[in-house]
Amino acid sequence: MKILLSTVTPVYQGASYLKDLVEALESARKAITDSYVEIELAECIFVIDESRDNSGEILESLAQEREWINVIELSKNYGQHPATVAGILHSSGQWVFTLDEDLQHHPDHILPMLKDCLASNRDVYYALPIKESHSSFVRDSLALWFKKIIAYLSSNPHVPVFSSFRCIRGSIARAAAATHGVDTYFDVSLSWFTDRIGYGRYKLTDKRNQSGSSSSGYSLWGLIRHGKRLVLSSKLKFLRLIILMGVLAFLFSIAYSFWILSKLYMGEEIAIQGWSSTIISIYFFGGLSCLFLGIIIESLSEVLLKSKGKPAFFVVDRSSDKKLKAIFGSL
Amino acid sequence: MKIYGSDTDLILHFGLGLLGRPLSRMIIRQKGMKLLNKYKIQWNSSKSLDQTLTEAFGCVEELYCQKVQRMHIIWTAGKAGFLASSDETAKEFSIYEHILKTISNWSVEVSNERYFYLLSSAGGLYEGKSCIDSHTKIQPSRPYGELKAKQEKSAQDILEGFTGIGLYRTSSVFSLNSDFGRRGLINTIIKNTQMQRPTTIIGHPSTLRDYILDEDIARILIEDIFERNKTGVHTHLLASGRPISIIEIINLISQYMNRVPRLIYSFNKSNSENITFRPSSLRNTGSSKEIGYLIRRALMTAQS
C-alpha cells in the first residue's frame, strides 16, 4: 500500500504565485514518484480564505486539468490558521505538509523534510530558513523575542520554531484540527498531541523579495491578533505567580503579626499606632484575595484550554514509519 | 419490491431498506409516476420468490398492453454487511443472479429500452485505499467486497442486451432515519450518548471514512433515471469527498449535545484502514459534504 502525502495551502492573495506553485507541486509529485514508487503526493488542497485577488478563478482553472488538486472555499476570511485547519480536515494523507501560497516554501523541500522528520523520530517537523526571509529586521526580531517570552511563560519550548511550513503526521494533524477551537493557535494544538516536535533549516527563498514586493499578508493589527491567539492558547506560568504572590503575602502577614505580638509581649512600644495592624490587614486579606483569584484563574484557564480542544489523551499509530525508513534506506 | 409506472416509464425497485426508502419517496414525486403495486419478497424461499416475480410480471402485463418506452430495474437490496461470511454472501449472490436472469428474459417483451441500476459498495471494493478515483482498481479483500464485485460483473454479463447499466459505488451511507436495520456509527453514538451508554468502536480513532447521505444517493439515482438515461455500462463513485475521523465525529457530537460520548475502542487492524475519495472524481453530493450539518440534523431527528 502506498504512503500518501497531502499538501495544504491557505490562499489569500496568491494570484501572482499560484501558477508557479502548482507547477512546482506537479514537478515535486513526479520527482517523488520517480524516486520512490511506494510514495505518492496524492493531493494538494488549496483553501481560499476570501482572497483579495482572483486566486479562486486561477485555482479553479488549474484544478480542471489536475485531478489531484482540491480547492475549498471558506465563506469569509477566517485567517491563516483556521484556513489551514479546514484544509487539513479535508486531507487523507499519512503525512500532511502545510505551505504558504507565495513559493516561500518550495515543494522541493517536501521529501527532505519527511526524511529528516523520520530520521529524528518526530511527528511534527518545521522548516525554518537558513536566513530569516522577511525583509524587516525589526519585525523578525520582535517576532523571535515574543516567541521566546511565550515559550518561557508557557513552558512550551517549541514556540520559537513554530512556522507555517510544516510536515505533520496525518493522524495527529487531523486530530489537532478536529479538536481545534476558535482562536486557538494551531501549533499549540499540535503540541497537545505530541512532544515529538523538531525543526530543520532549509534554503527557503522569498520570491517576493526577488520580485520587489515583500509585503506580508499580515498588517500590524493582524500580527497582534496572531500573538493574542498564541497567548490565549497557552497556559501561562505567570498565573501560578499570582498564587505564589498570594501565598507569600499571606505568610508575610502571619509572620509579621507574630513579630508584632512578640514585641508587645516583651514590653516594647509600637512607634506608630495603627500602622502595623493596617499593614497586617492589607497583606492578610490581599494575600488571601490573590490566592483565591489565582486558583480561580487557574481553573478557568483549564476550562478555557479544554474548550480550545486540549485532549485528555490521544492514541497514535506509528507503525508505518518502519516501512518509510526502509524505503528511504538506512537512517 | 415496488413497481412504479407512468405513461413512458416503468420502474421495478428491489430493496426497500436503508437506501430504498428515500428513493421510493423521490420516485413518487416525479411527474406522472404512480405506485402500481408492492410485494414482500421472501428471500429465503426460491419458490416463494418465483411466485412473487410471476405475480409482479402479471401485474405489469395487465397494466401495460403495449411496450413501455423505458423500463428501469433498480437494485438497492442487500442483507449481507461488511462482516458477512462467505456462506451468507454466496446465498445472497445466488438469489441476485436468479432474479436478474428471470427479469432479463421477461423484460424483452416489456420494453426495448431497458436500464439497470445497481447500488454497489466502494467500501467493500476498495478496502484500505485512500484518494480513490475513477482509475483506482478494485481490490476486495473480504466476502462482502467479493460479493459486490461479482454482482457488478454478473449484471454486465446477464443483462448484456440492456441499453444502460449503472454501477453506483457508495461510501459509508448515513441516514437520518435510524429506526430500522443497521443504524450506522454516527446514529449509534448519538443514541447511546442520549441514553448515557458507552459505544464500542471497532477500529482506530484516527481512521478516516467518507459519509454520504442516503437522500443524496437517491437524488443522484433519480437524476440518472429520469434525466440522463445513460447508455452502456457506466460506473459512478458516490461519496462526499470529505474524509472524517472518529475523533472529529466525537468532537462534533460533544459540541452539539454538550455531553461527551463514552467510548470503548476495540482495535481491529482490518477495520482501521482509511477509505477516502478524490473529490474531482465524484458527483456533486450536496449536503453530504457538510458533516457538521448532517450530525446536527441527526441530533434533531433523534431528539424529536
PDB file of C-alpha atoms in Angstrom, chain A residues 59-322:
ATOM      1  CA  LEU A  59      -7.123  27.718  -8.903  1.00  0.00           C
ATOM      2  CA  GLU A  60     -10.402  26.510 -10.401  1.00  0.00           C
ATOM      3  CA  SER A  61      -8.906  26.596 -13.857  1.00  0.00           C
ATOM      4  CA  LEU A  62      -5.712  24.841 -12.710  1.00  0.00           C
ATOM      5  CA  ALA A  63      -7.765  22.195 -10.888  1.00  0.00           C
ATOM      6  CA  GLN A  64      -9.740  21.326 -14.009  1.00  0.00           C
ATOM      7  CA  GLU A  65      -6.675  19.801 -15.619  1.00  0.00           C
ATOM      8  CA  ARG A  66      -5.282  18.262 -12.450  1.00  0.00           C
ATOM      9  CA  GLU A  67      -7.438  15.826 -10.512  1.00  0.00           C
ATOM     10  CA  TRP A  68      -5.014  15.865  -7.587  1.00  0.00           C
ATOM     11  CA  ILE A  69      -5.865  19.487  -6.806  1.00  0.00           C
ATOM     12  CA  ASN A  70      -8.724  20.057  -4.397  1.00  0.00           C
ATOM     13  CA  VAL A  71      -9.993  23.614  -3.926  1.00  0.00           C
ATOM     14  CA  ILE A  72     -12.006  24.547  -0.863  1.00  0.00           C
ATOM     15  CA  GLU A  73     -13.551  27.929  -0.320  1.00  0.00           C
ATOM     16  CA  LEU A  74     -14.241  29.416   3.096  1.00  0.00           C
ATOM     17  CA  SER A  75     -17.355  31.520   3.495  1.00  0.00           C
ATOM     18  CA  LYS A  76     -15.400  34.520   4.742  1.00  0.00           C
ATOM     19  CA  ASN A  77     -11.884  35.498   5.772  1.00  0.00           C
ATOM     20  CA  TYR A  78     -11.119  33.444   8.863  1.00  0.00           C
ATOM     21  CA  GLY A  79      -7.348  33.741   8.947  1.00  0.00           C
ATOM     22  CA  GLN A  80      -4.374  31.565   8.125  1.00  0.00           C
ATOM     23  CA  HIS A  81      -4.693  29.090  10.988  1.00  0.00           C
ATOM     24  CA  PRO A  82      -8.412  28.362  10.533  1.00  0.00           C
ATOM     25  CA  ALA A  83      -7.847  28.013   6.768  1.00  0.00           C
ATOM     26  CA  THR A  84      -5.004  25.580   7.416  1.00  0.00           C
ATOM     27  CA  VAL A  85      -7.204  23.618   9.797  1.00  0.00           C
ATOM     28  CA  ALA A  86     -10.007  23.472   7.227  1.00  0.00           C
ATOM     29  CA  GLY A  87      -7.588  22.141   4.621  1.00  0.00           C
ATOM     30  CA  ILE A  88      -6.160  19.531   6.977  1.00  0.00           C
ATOM     31  CA  LEU A  89      -9.660  18.298   7.771  1.00  0.00           C
ATOM     32  CA  HIS A  90     -10.126  17.601   4.066  1.00  0.00           C
ATOM     33  CA  SER A  91      -6.865  15.689   3.773  1.00  0.00           C
ATOM     34  CA  SER A  92      -6.304  11.959   3.806  1.00  0.00           C
ATOM     35  CA  GLY A  93      -2.527  11.574   3.504  1.00  0.00           C
ATOM     36  CA  GLN A  94      -0.468   9.741   6.092  1.00  0.00           C
ATOM     37  CA  TRP A  95       1.733  12.846   6.150  1.00  0.00           C
ATOM     38  CA  VAL A  96       0.458  16.380   5.678  1.00  0.00           C
ATOM     39  CA  PHE A  97       2.586  19.345   4.596  1.00  0.00           C
ATOM     40  CA  THR A  98       1.377  22.871   5.104  1.00  0.00           C
ATOM     41  CA  LEU A  99       2.949  25.519   2.938  1.00  0.00           C
ATOM     42  CA  ASP A 100       2.376  29.132   2.050  1.00  0.00           C
ATOM     43  CA  GLU A 101       0.964  30.323  -1.242  1.00  0.00           C
ATOM     44  CA  ASP A 102       3.838  32.582  -2.187  1.00  0.00           C
ATOM     45  CA  LEU A 103       6.502  29.977  -3.033  1.00  0.00           C
ATOM     46  CA  GLN A 104       8.458  30.894   0.067  1.00  0.00           C
ATOM     47  CA  HIS A 105       8.015  27.237   0.938  1.00  0.00           C
ATOM     48  CA  HIS A 106       9.136  25.337  -2.124  1.00  0.00           C
ATOM     49  CA  PRO A 107       7.641  21.871  -2.697  1.00  0.00           C
ATOM     50  CA  ASP A 108      11.138  20.528  -3.438  1.00  0.00           C
ATOM     51  CA  HIS A 109      11.707  20.504   0.318  1.00  0.00           C
ATOM     52  CA  ILE A 110       8.840  18.083   0.963  1.00  0.00           C
ATOM     53  CA  LEU A 111      10.840  14.881   0.657  1.00  0.00           C
ATOM     54  CA  PRO A 112      13.900  16.170   2.557  1.00  0.00           C
ATOM     55  CA  MET A 113      11.616  17.346   5.366  1.00  0.00           C
ATOM     56  CA  LEU A 114       9.934  13.966   5.546  1.00  0.00           C
ATOM     57  CA  LYS A 115      13.278  12.175   5.631  1.00  0.00           C
ATOM     58  CA  ASP A 116      14.622  14.451   8.356  1.00  0.00           C
ATOM     59  CA  CYS A 117      11.395  14.108  10.324  1.00  0.00           C
ATOM     60  CA  LEU A 118      11.602  10.322  10.245  1.00  0.00           C
ATOM     61  CA  ALA A 119      15.316  10.279  10.959  1.00  0.00           C
ATOM     62  CA  SER A 120      14.725  12.261  14.149  1.00  0.00           C
ATOM     63  CA  ASN A 121      11.573  10.258  15.066  1.00  0.00           C
ATOM     64  CA  ARG A 122       9.306  13.279  15.043  1.00  0.00           C
ATOM     65  CA  ASP A 123       5.603  13.688  14.481  1.00  0.00           C
ATOM     66  CA  VAL A 124       5.830  17.383  13.608  1.00  0.00           C
ATOM     67  CA  TYR A 125       8.714  18.933  11.765  1.00  0.00           C
ATOM     68  CA  TYR A 126       9.119  22.606  10.956  1.00  0.00           C
ATOM     69  CA  ALA A 127      11.187  24.009   8.134  1.00  0.00           C
ATOM     70  CA  LEU A 128      12.976  27.177   9.073  1.00  0.00           C
ATOM     71  CA  PRO A 129      15.011  29.327   6.720  1.00  0.00           C
ATOM     72  CA  ILE A 130      18.749  29.280   6.961  1.00  0.00           C
ATOM     73  CA  LYS A 131      18.408  33.026   6.871  1.00  0.00           C
ATOM     74  CA  GLU A 132      15.194  34.746   8.027  1.00  0.00           C
ATOM     75  CA  SER A 133      13.220  35.653   4.941  1.00  0.00           C
ATOM     76  CA  HIS A 134      11.178  38.736   5.694  1.00  0.00           C
ATOM     77  CA  SER A 135      12.976  41.909   4.720  1.00  0.00           C
ATOM     78  CA  SER A 136      12.196  43.666   8.020  1.00  0.00           C
ATOM     79  CA  PHE A 137      14.823  43.095  10.732  1.00  0.00           C
ATOM     80  CA  VAL A 138      12.592  44.778  13.311  1.00  0.00           C
ATOM     81  CA  ARG A 139       9.639  42.529  12.524  1.00  0.00           C
ATOM     82  CA  ASP A 140      11.733  39.375  12.570  1.00  0.00           C
ATOM     83  CA  SER A 141      13.452  40.310  15.847  1.00  0.00           C
ATOM     84  CA  LEU A 142      10.194  41.275  17.545  1.00  0.00           C
ATOM     85  CA  ALA A 143       8.567  38.031  16.423  1.00  0.00           C
ATOM     86  CA  LEU A 144      11.500  35.965  17.664  1.00  0.00           C
ATOM     87  CA  TRP A 145      11.650  37.630  21.089  1.00  0.00           C
ATOM     88  CA  PHE A 146       7.898  37.463  21.514  1.00  0.00           C
ATOM     89  CA  LYS A 147       8.001  33.727  20.839  1.00  0.00           C
ATOM     90  CA  LYS A 148      10.893  33.241  23.263  1.00  0.00           C
ATOM     91  CA  ILE A 149       8.989  35.003  26.038  1.00  0.00           C
ATOM     92  CA  ILE A 150       5.874  32.940  25.368  1.00  0.00           C
ATOM     93  CA  ALA A 151       7.996  29.767  25.271  1.00  0.00           C
ATOM     94  CA  TYR A 152       9.312  30.571  28.741  1.00  0.00           C
ATOM     95  CA  LEU A 153       5.987  31.616  30.222  1.00  0.00           C
ATOM     96  CA  SER A 154       4.049  28.672  28.761  1.00  0.00           C
ATOM     97  CA  SER A 155       6.762  26.054  29.351  1.00  0.00           C
ATOM     98  CA  ASN A 156       6.406  25.117  25.691  1.00  0.00           C
ATOM     99  CA  PRO A 157       9.956  25.045  24.301  1.00  0.00           C
ATOM    100  CA  HIS A 158       8.797  24.589  20.725  1.00  0.00           C
ATOM    101  CA  VAL A 159       7.196  28.037  20.368  1.00  0.00           C
ATOM    102  CA  PRO A 160      10.278  29.730  18.840  1.00  0.00           C
ATOM    103  CA  VAL A 161      10.342  27.244  15.958  1.00  0.00           C
ATOM    104  CA  PHE A 162       6.667  27.481  15.036  1.00  0.00           C
ATOM    105  CA  SER A 163       6.391  28.100  11.330  1.00  0.00           C
ATOM    106  CA  SER A 164       3.780  27.688   8.615  1.00  0.00           C
ATOM    107  CA  PHE A 165       5.949  25.228   6.664  1.00  0.00           C
ATOM    108  CA  ARG A 166       5.208  22.016   8.481  1.00  0.00           C
ATOM    109  CA  CYS A 167       5.483  18.288   7.988  1.00  0.00           C
ATOM    110  CA  ILE A 168       2.913  16.629  10.253  1.00  0.00           C
ATOM    111  CA  ARG A 169       1.918  13.039  10.811  1.00  0.00           C
ATOM    112  CA  GLY A 170      -1.552  12.822   9.223  1.00  0.00           C
ATOM    113  CA  SER A 171      -3.423  11.371  12.192  1.00  0.00           C
ATOM    114  CA  ILE A 172      -2.000  13.995  14.540  1.00  0.00           C
ATOM    115  CA  ALA A 173      -2.663  16.827  12.100  1.00  0.00           C
ATOM    116  CA  ARG A 174      -6.278  15.804  11.717  1.00  0.00           C
ATOM    117  CA  ALA A 175      -6.781  15.141  15.426  1.00  0.00           C
ATOM    118  CA  ALA A 176      -5.412  18.592  16.294  1.00  0.00           C
ATOM    119  CA  ALA A 177      -7.525  20.131  13.539  1.00  0.00           C
ATOM    120  CA  ALA A 178     -10.655  18.250  14.651  1.00  0.00           C
ATOM    121  CA  THR A 179     -10.407  19.444  18.252  1.00  0.00           C
ATOM    122  CA  HIS A 180      -9.164  22.887  17.316  1.00  0.00           C
ATOM    123  CA  GLY A 181     -11.233  25.621  18.927  1.00  0.00           C
ATOM    124  CA  VAL A 182     -11.962  29.199  17.928  1.00  0.00           C
ATOM    125  CA  ASP A 183      -8.944  31.465  18.316  1.00  0.00           C
ATOM    126  CA  THR A 184      -6.624  28.556  19.083  1.00  0.00           C
ATOM    127  CA  TYR A 185      -3.089  28.724  17.780  1.00  0.00           C
ATOM    128  CA  PHE A 186      -2.787  25.635  15.614  1.00  0.00           C
ATOM    129  CA  ASP A 187       0.812  24.827  16.534  1.00  0.00           C
ATOM    130  CA  VAL A 188      -0.114  24.926  20.217  1.00  0.00           C
ATOM    131  CA  SER A 189      -2.928  22.478  19.385  1.00  0.00           C
ATOM    132  CA  LEU A 190      -0.350  20.214  17.765  1.00  0.00           C
ATOM    133  CA  SER A 191       1.793  20.302  20.887  1.00  0.00           C
ATOM    134  CA  TRP A 192      -1.171  18.952  22.881  1.00  0.00           C
ATOM    135  CA  PHE A 193      -0.942  15.757  20.857  1.00  0.00           C
ATOM    136  CA  THR A 194       2.762  15.164  20.680  1.00  0.00           C
ATOM    137  CA  ASP A 195       6.060  16.214  22.193  1.00  0.00           C
ATOM    138  CA  ARG A 196       7.982  14.859  19.208  1.00  0.00           C
ATOM    139  CA  ILE A 197       8.402  18.221  17.564  1.00  0.00           C
ATOM    140  CA  GLY A 198      11.515  19.158  15.688  1.00  0.00           C
ATOM    141  CA  TYR A 199      12.813  21.506  13.072  1.00  0.00           C
ATOM    142  CA  GLY A 200      15.387  21.770  10.334  1.00  0.00           C
ATOM    143  CA  ARG A 201      16.887  24.642   8.411  1.00  0.00           C
ATOM    144  CA  TYR A 202      16.496  24.775   4.665  1.00  0.00           C
ATOM    145  CA  LYS A 203      17.221  27.221   1.924  1.00  0.00           C
ATOM    146  CA  LEU A 204      13.885  28.997   1.754  1.00  0.00           C
ATOM    147  CA  THR A 205      13.998  31.834  -0.741  1.00  0.00           C
ATOM    148  CA  ASP A 206      11.350  34.509  -0.515  1.00  0.00           C
ATOM    149  CA  LYS A 207      10.313  35.008  -4.127  1.00  0.00           C
ATOM    150  CA  ARG A 208       8.505  38.132  -3.081  1.00  0.00           C
ATOM    151  CA  ASN A 209      11.866  39.759  -2.266  1.00  0.00           C
ATOM    152  CA  GLN A 210      13.082  38.904  -5.734  1.00  0.00           C
ATOM    153  CA  SER A 211      10.032  40.350  -7.377  1.00  0.00           C
ATOM    154  CA  GLY A 212      10.407  43.526  -5.312  1.00  0.00           C
ATOM    155  CA  SER A 213       7.299  43.080  -3.257  1.00  0.00           C
ATOM    156  CA  SER A 214       7.972  41.710   0.181  1.00  0.00           C
ATOM    157  CA  SER A 215       4.787  42.628   1.943  1.00  0.00           C
ATOM    158  CA  SER A 216       3.424  40.023   4.247  1.00  0.00           C
ATOM    159  CA  GLY A 217      -0.270  39.209   4.349  1.00  0.00           C
ATOM    160  CA  TYR A 218      -0.306  40.417   7.939  1.00  0.00           C
ATOM    161  CA  SER A 219      -0.860  44.006   8.951  1.00  0.00           C
ATOM    162  CA  LEU A 220       0.354  45.161  12.375  1.00  0.00           C
ATOM    163  CA  TRP A 221      -3.129  44.568  13.750  1.00  0.00           C
ATOM    164  CA  GLY A 222      -3.102  41.107  12.195  1.00  0.00           C
ATOM    165  CA  LEU A 223       0.185  40.320  13.899  1.00  0.00           C
ATOM    166  CA  ILE A 224      -1.176  41.488  17.235  1.00  0.00           C
ATOM    167  CA  ARG A 225      -4.212  39.242  16.812  1.00  0.00           C
ATOM    168  CA  HIS A 226      -1.891  36.393  15.869  1.00  0.00           C
ATOM    169  CA  GLY A 227       0.106  36.972  19.037  1.00  0.00           C
ATOM    170  CA  LYS A 228      -3.045  37.182  21.135  1.00  0.00           C
ATOM    171  CA  ARG A 229      -4.111  33.804  19.769  1.00  0.00           C
ATOM    172  CA  LEU A 230      -0.770  32.345  20.827  1.00  0.00           C
ATOM    173  CA  VAL A 231      -1.099  33.772  24.324  1.00  0.00           C
ATOM    174  CA  LEU A 232      -4.683  32.616  24.819  1.00  0.00           C
ATOM    175  CA  SER A 233      -3.875  29.109  23.596  1.00  0.00           C
ATOM    176  CA  SER A 234      -1.096  28.673  26.127  1.00  0.00           C
ATOM    177  CA  LYS A 235      -1.339  28.139  29.819  1.00  0.00           C
ATOM    178  CA  LEU A 236       0.942  30.782  31.186  1.00  0.00           C
ATOM    179  CA  LYS A 237       3.304  30.420  34.088  1.00  0.00           C
ATOM    180  CA  PHE A 238       2.526  33.840  35.492  1.00  0.00           C
ATOM    181  CA  LEU A 239      -0.887  32.572  36.523  1.00  0.00           C
ATOM    182  CA  ARG A 240       0.921  30.461  39.083  1.00  0.00           C
ATOM    183  CA  LEU A 241       2.934  33.511  40.083  1.00  0.00           C
ATOM    184  CA  ILE A 242      -0.309  35.120  41.223  1.00  0.00           C
ATOM    185  CA  ILE A 243      -0.966  32.168  43.537  1.00  0.00           C
ATOM    186  CA  LEU A 244       2.620  32.280  44.768  1.00  0.00           C
ATOM    187  CA  MET A 245       2.373  36.024  45.438  1.00  0.00           C
ATOM    188  CA  GLY A 246      -0.845  35.481  47.346  1.00  0.00           C
ATOM    189  CA  VAL A 247       0.661  32.746  49.495  1.00  0.00           C
ATOM    190  CA  LEU A 248       3.793  34.800  50.209  1.00  0.00           C
ATOM    191  CA  ALA A 249       1.767  37.888  51.138  1.00  0.00           C
ATOM    192  CA  PHE A 250      -0.456  35.810  53.428  1.00  0.00           C
ATOM    193  CA  LEU A 251       2.514  34.150  55.114  1.00  0.00           C
ATOM    194  CA  PHE A 252       4.223  37.506  55.476  1.00  0.00           C
ATOM    195  CA  SER A 253       1.154  38.903  57.242  1.00  0.00           C
ATOM    196  CA  ILE A 254       1.121  35.930  59.663  1.00  0.00           C
ATOM    197  CA  ALA A 255       4.844  36.184  60.341  1.00  0.00           C
ATOM    198  CA  TYR A 256       4.647  39.947  60.802  1.00  0.00           C
ATOM    199  CA  SER A 257       1.704  39.540  63.188  1.00  0.00           C
ATOM    200  CA  PHE A 258       3.696  37.148  65.337  1.00  0.00           C
ATOM    201  CA  TRP A 259       6.640  39.524  65.314  1.00  0.00           C
ATOM    202  CA  ILE A 260       4.491  42.461  66.409  1.00  0.00           C
ATOM    203  CA  LEU A 261       2.792  40.360  69.112  1.00  0.00           C
ATOM    204  CA  SER A 262       6.152  39.151  70.414  1.00  0.00           C
ATOM    205  CA  LYS A 263       7.366  42.775  70.626  1.00  0.00           C
ATOM    206  CA  LEU A 264       4.278  43.710  72.620  1.00  0.00           C
ATOM    207  CA  TYR A 265       4.779  40.714  74.893  1.00  0.00           C
ATOM    208  CA  MET A 266       8.350  41.818  75.526  1.00  0.00           C
ATOM    209  CA  GLY A 267       7.017  45.196  76.550  1.00  0.00           C
ATOM    210  CA  GLU A 268       8.297  47.186  73.618  1.00  0.00           C
ATOM    211  CA  GLU A 269       6.246  50.086  72.425  1.00  0.00           C
ATOM    212  CA  ILE A 270       4.899  50.330  68.868  1.00  0.00           C
ATOM    213  CA  ALA A 271       6.240  53.535  67.316  1.00  0.00           C
ATOM    214  CA  ILE A 272       3.273  54.412  65.098  1.00  0.00           C
ATOM    215  CA  GLN A 273      -0.130  53.382  66.390  1.00  0.00           C
ATOM    216  CA  GLY A 274      -2.299  51.633  63.813  1.00  0.00           C
ATOM    217  CA  TRP A 275       0.377  51.187  61.166  1.00  0.00           C
ATOM    218  CA  SER A 276       1.192  47.543  61.936  1.00  0.00           C
ATOM    219  CA  SER A 277      -2.416  46.473  62.088  1.00  0.00           C
ATOM    220  CA  THR A 278      -3.100  48.210  58.791  1.00  0.00           C
ATOM    221  CA  ILE A 279      -0.156  46.554  57.086  1.00  0.00           C
ATOM    222  CA  ILE A 280      -1.039  43.161  58.521  1.00  0.00           C
ATOM    223  CA  SER A 281      -4.636  43.534  57.365  1.00  0.00           C
ATOM    224  CA  ILE A 282      -3.577  44.567  53.872  1.00  0.00           C
ATOM    225  CA  TYR A 283      -1.183  41.677  53.443  1.00  0.00           C
ATOM    226  CA  PHE A 284      -3.525  39.172  55.080  1.00  0.00           C
ATOM    227  CA  PHE A 285      -6.603  39.949  53.037  1.00  0.00           C
ATOM    228  CA  GLY A 286      -4.626  40.932  49.935  1.00  0.00           C
ATOM    229  CA  GLY A 287      -2.716  37.654  50.080  1.00  0.00           C
ATOM    230  CA  LEU A 288      -5.886  35.629  50.510  1.00  0.00           C
ATOM    231  CA  SER A 289      -7.527  37.520  47.621  1.00  0.00           C
ATOM    232  CA  CYS A 290      -4.547  36.874  45.364  1.00  0.00           C
ATOM    233  CA  LEU A 291      -4.506  33.225  46.350  1.00  0.00           C
ATOM    234  CA  PHE A 292      -8.188  32.664  45.626  1.00  0.00           C
ATOM    235  CA  LEU A 293      -8.008  34.760  42.466  1.00  0.00           C
ATOM    236  CA  GLY A 294      -5.072  32.692  41.258  1.00  0.00           C
ATOM    237  CA  ILE A 295      -6.917  29.450  41.943  1.00  0.00           C
ATOM    238  CA  ILE A 296      -9.978  30.716  40.098  1.00  0.00           C
ATOM    239  CA  ILE A 297      -7.914  31.912  37.124  1.00  0.00           C
ATOM    240  CA  GLU A 298      -6.005  28.604  37.057  1.00  0.00           C
ATOM    241  CA  SER A 299      -9.306  26.688  36.978  1.00  0.00           C
ATOM    242  CA  LEU A 300     -10.708  28.977  34.310  1.00  0.00           C
ATOM    243  CA  SER A 301      -7.627  28.539  32.168  1.00  0.00           C
ATOM    244  CA  GLU A 302      -8.080  24.749  32.366  1.00  0.00           C
ATOM    245  CA  VAL A 303     -11.679  25.147  31.251  1.00  0.00           C
ATOM    246  CA  LEU A 304     -10.583  27.529  28.501  1.00  0.00           C
ATOM    247  CA  LEU A 305      -7.925  25.147  27.241  1.00  0.00           C
ATOM    248  CA  LYS A 306     -10.409  22.301  27.289  1.00  0.00           C
ATOM    249  CA  SER A 307     -12.827  24.429  25.261  1.00  0.00           C
ATOM    250  CA  LYS A 308      -9.987  25.036  22.811  1.00  0.00           C
ATOM    251  CA  GLY A 309      -9.700  21.294  22.332  1.00  0.00           C
ATOM    252  CA  LYS A 310      -6.941  20.122  24.649  1.00  0.00           C
ATOM    253  CA  PRO A 311      -7.460  16.342  24.949  1.00  0.00           C
ATOM    254  CA  ALA A 312      -7.059  14.084  27.951  1.00  0.00           C
ATOM    255  CA  PHE A 313      -5.094  11.643  25.784  1.00  0.00           C
ATOM    256  CA  PHE A 314      -4.558  10.552  22.180  1.00  0.00           C
ATOM    257  CA  VAL A 315      -3.545   7.200  20.716  1.00  0.00           C
ATOM    258  CA  VAL A 316      -1.178   7.276  17.733  1.00  0.00           C
ATOM    259  CA  ASP A 317      -0.146   4.601  15.257  1.00  0.00           C
ATOM    260  CA  ARG A 318       3.471   4.970  14.139  1.00  0.00           C
ATOM    261  CA  SER A 319       3.758   1.504  12.621  1.00  0.00           C
ATOM    262  CA  SER A 320       4.164   2.802   9.063  1.00  0.00           C
ATOM    263  CA  ASP A 321       7.387   4.633   9.987  1.00  0.00           C
ATOM    264  CA  LYS A 322       9.365   1.422   9.726  1.00  0.00           C
TER     265      LYS A 322
END
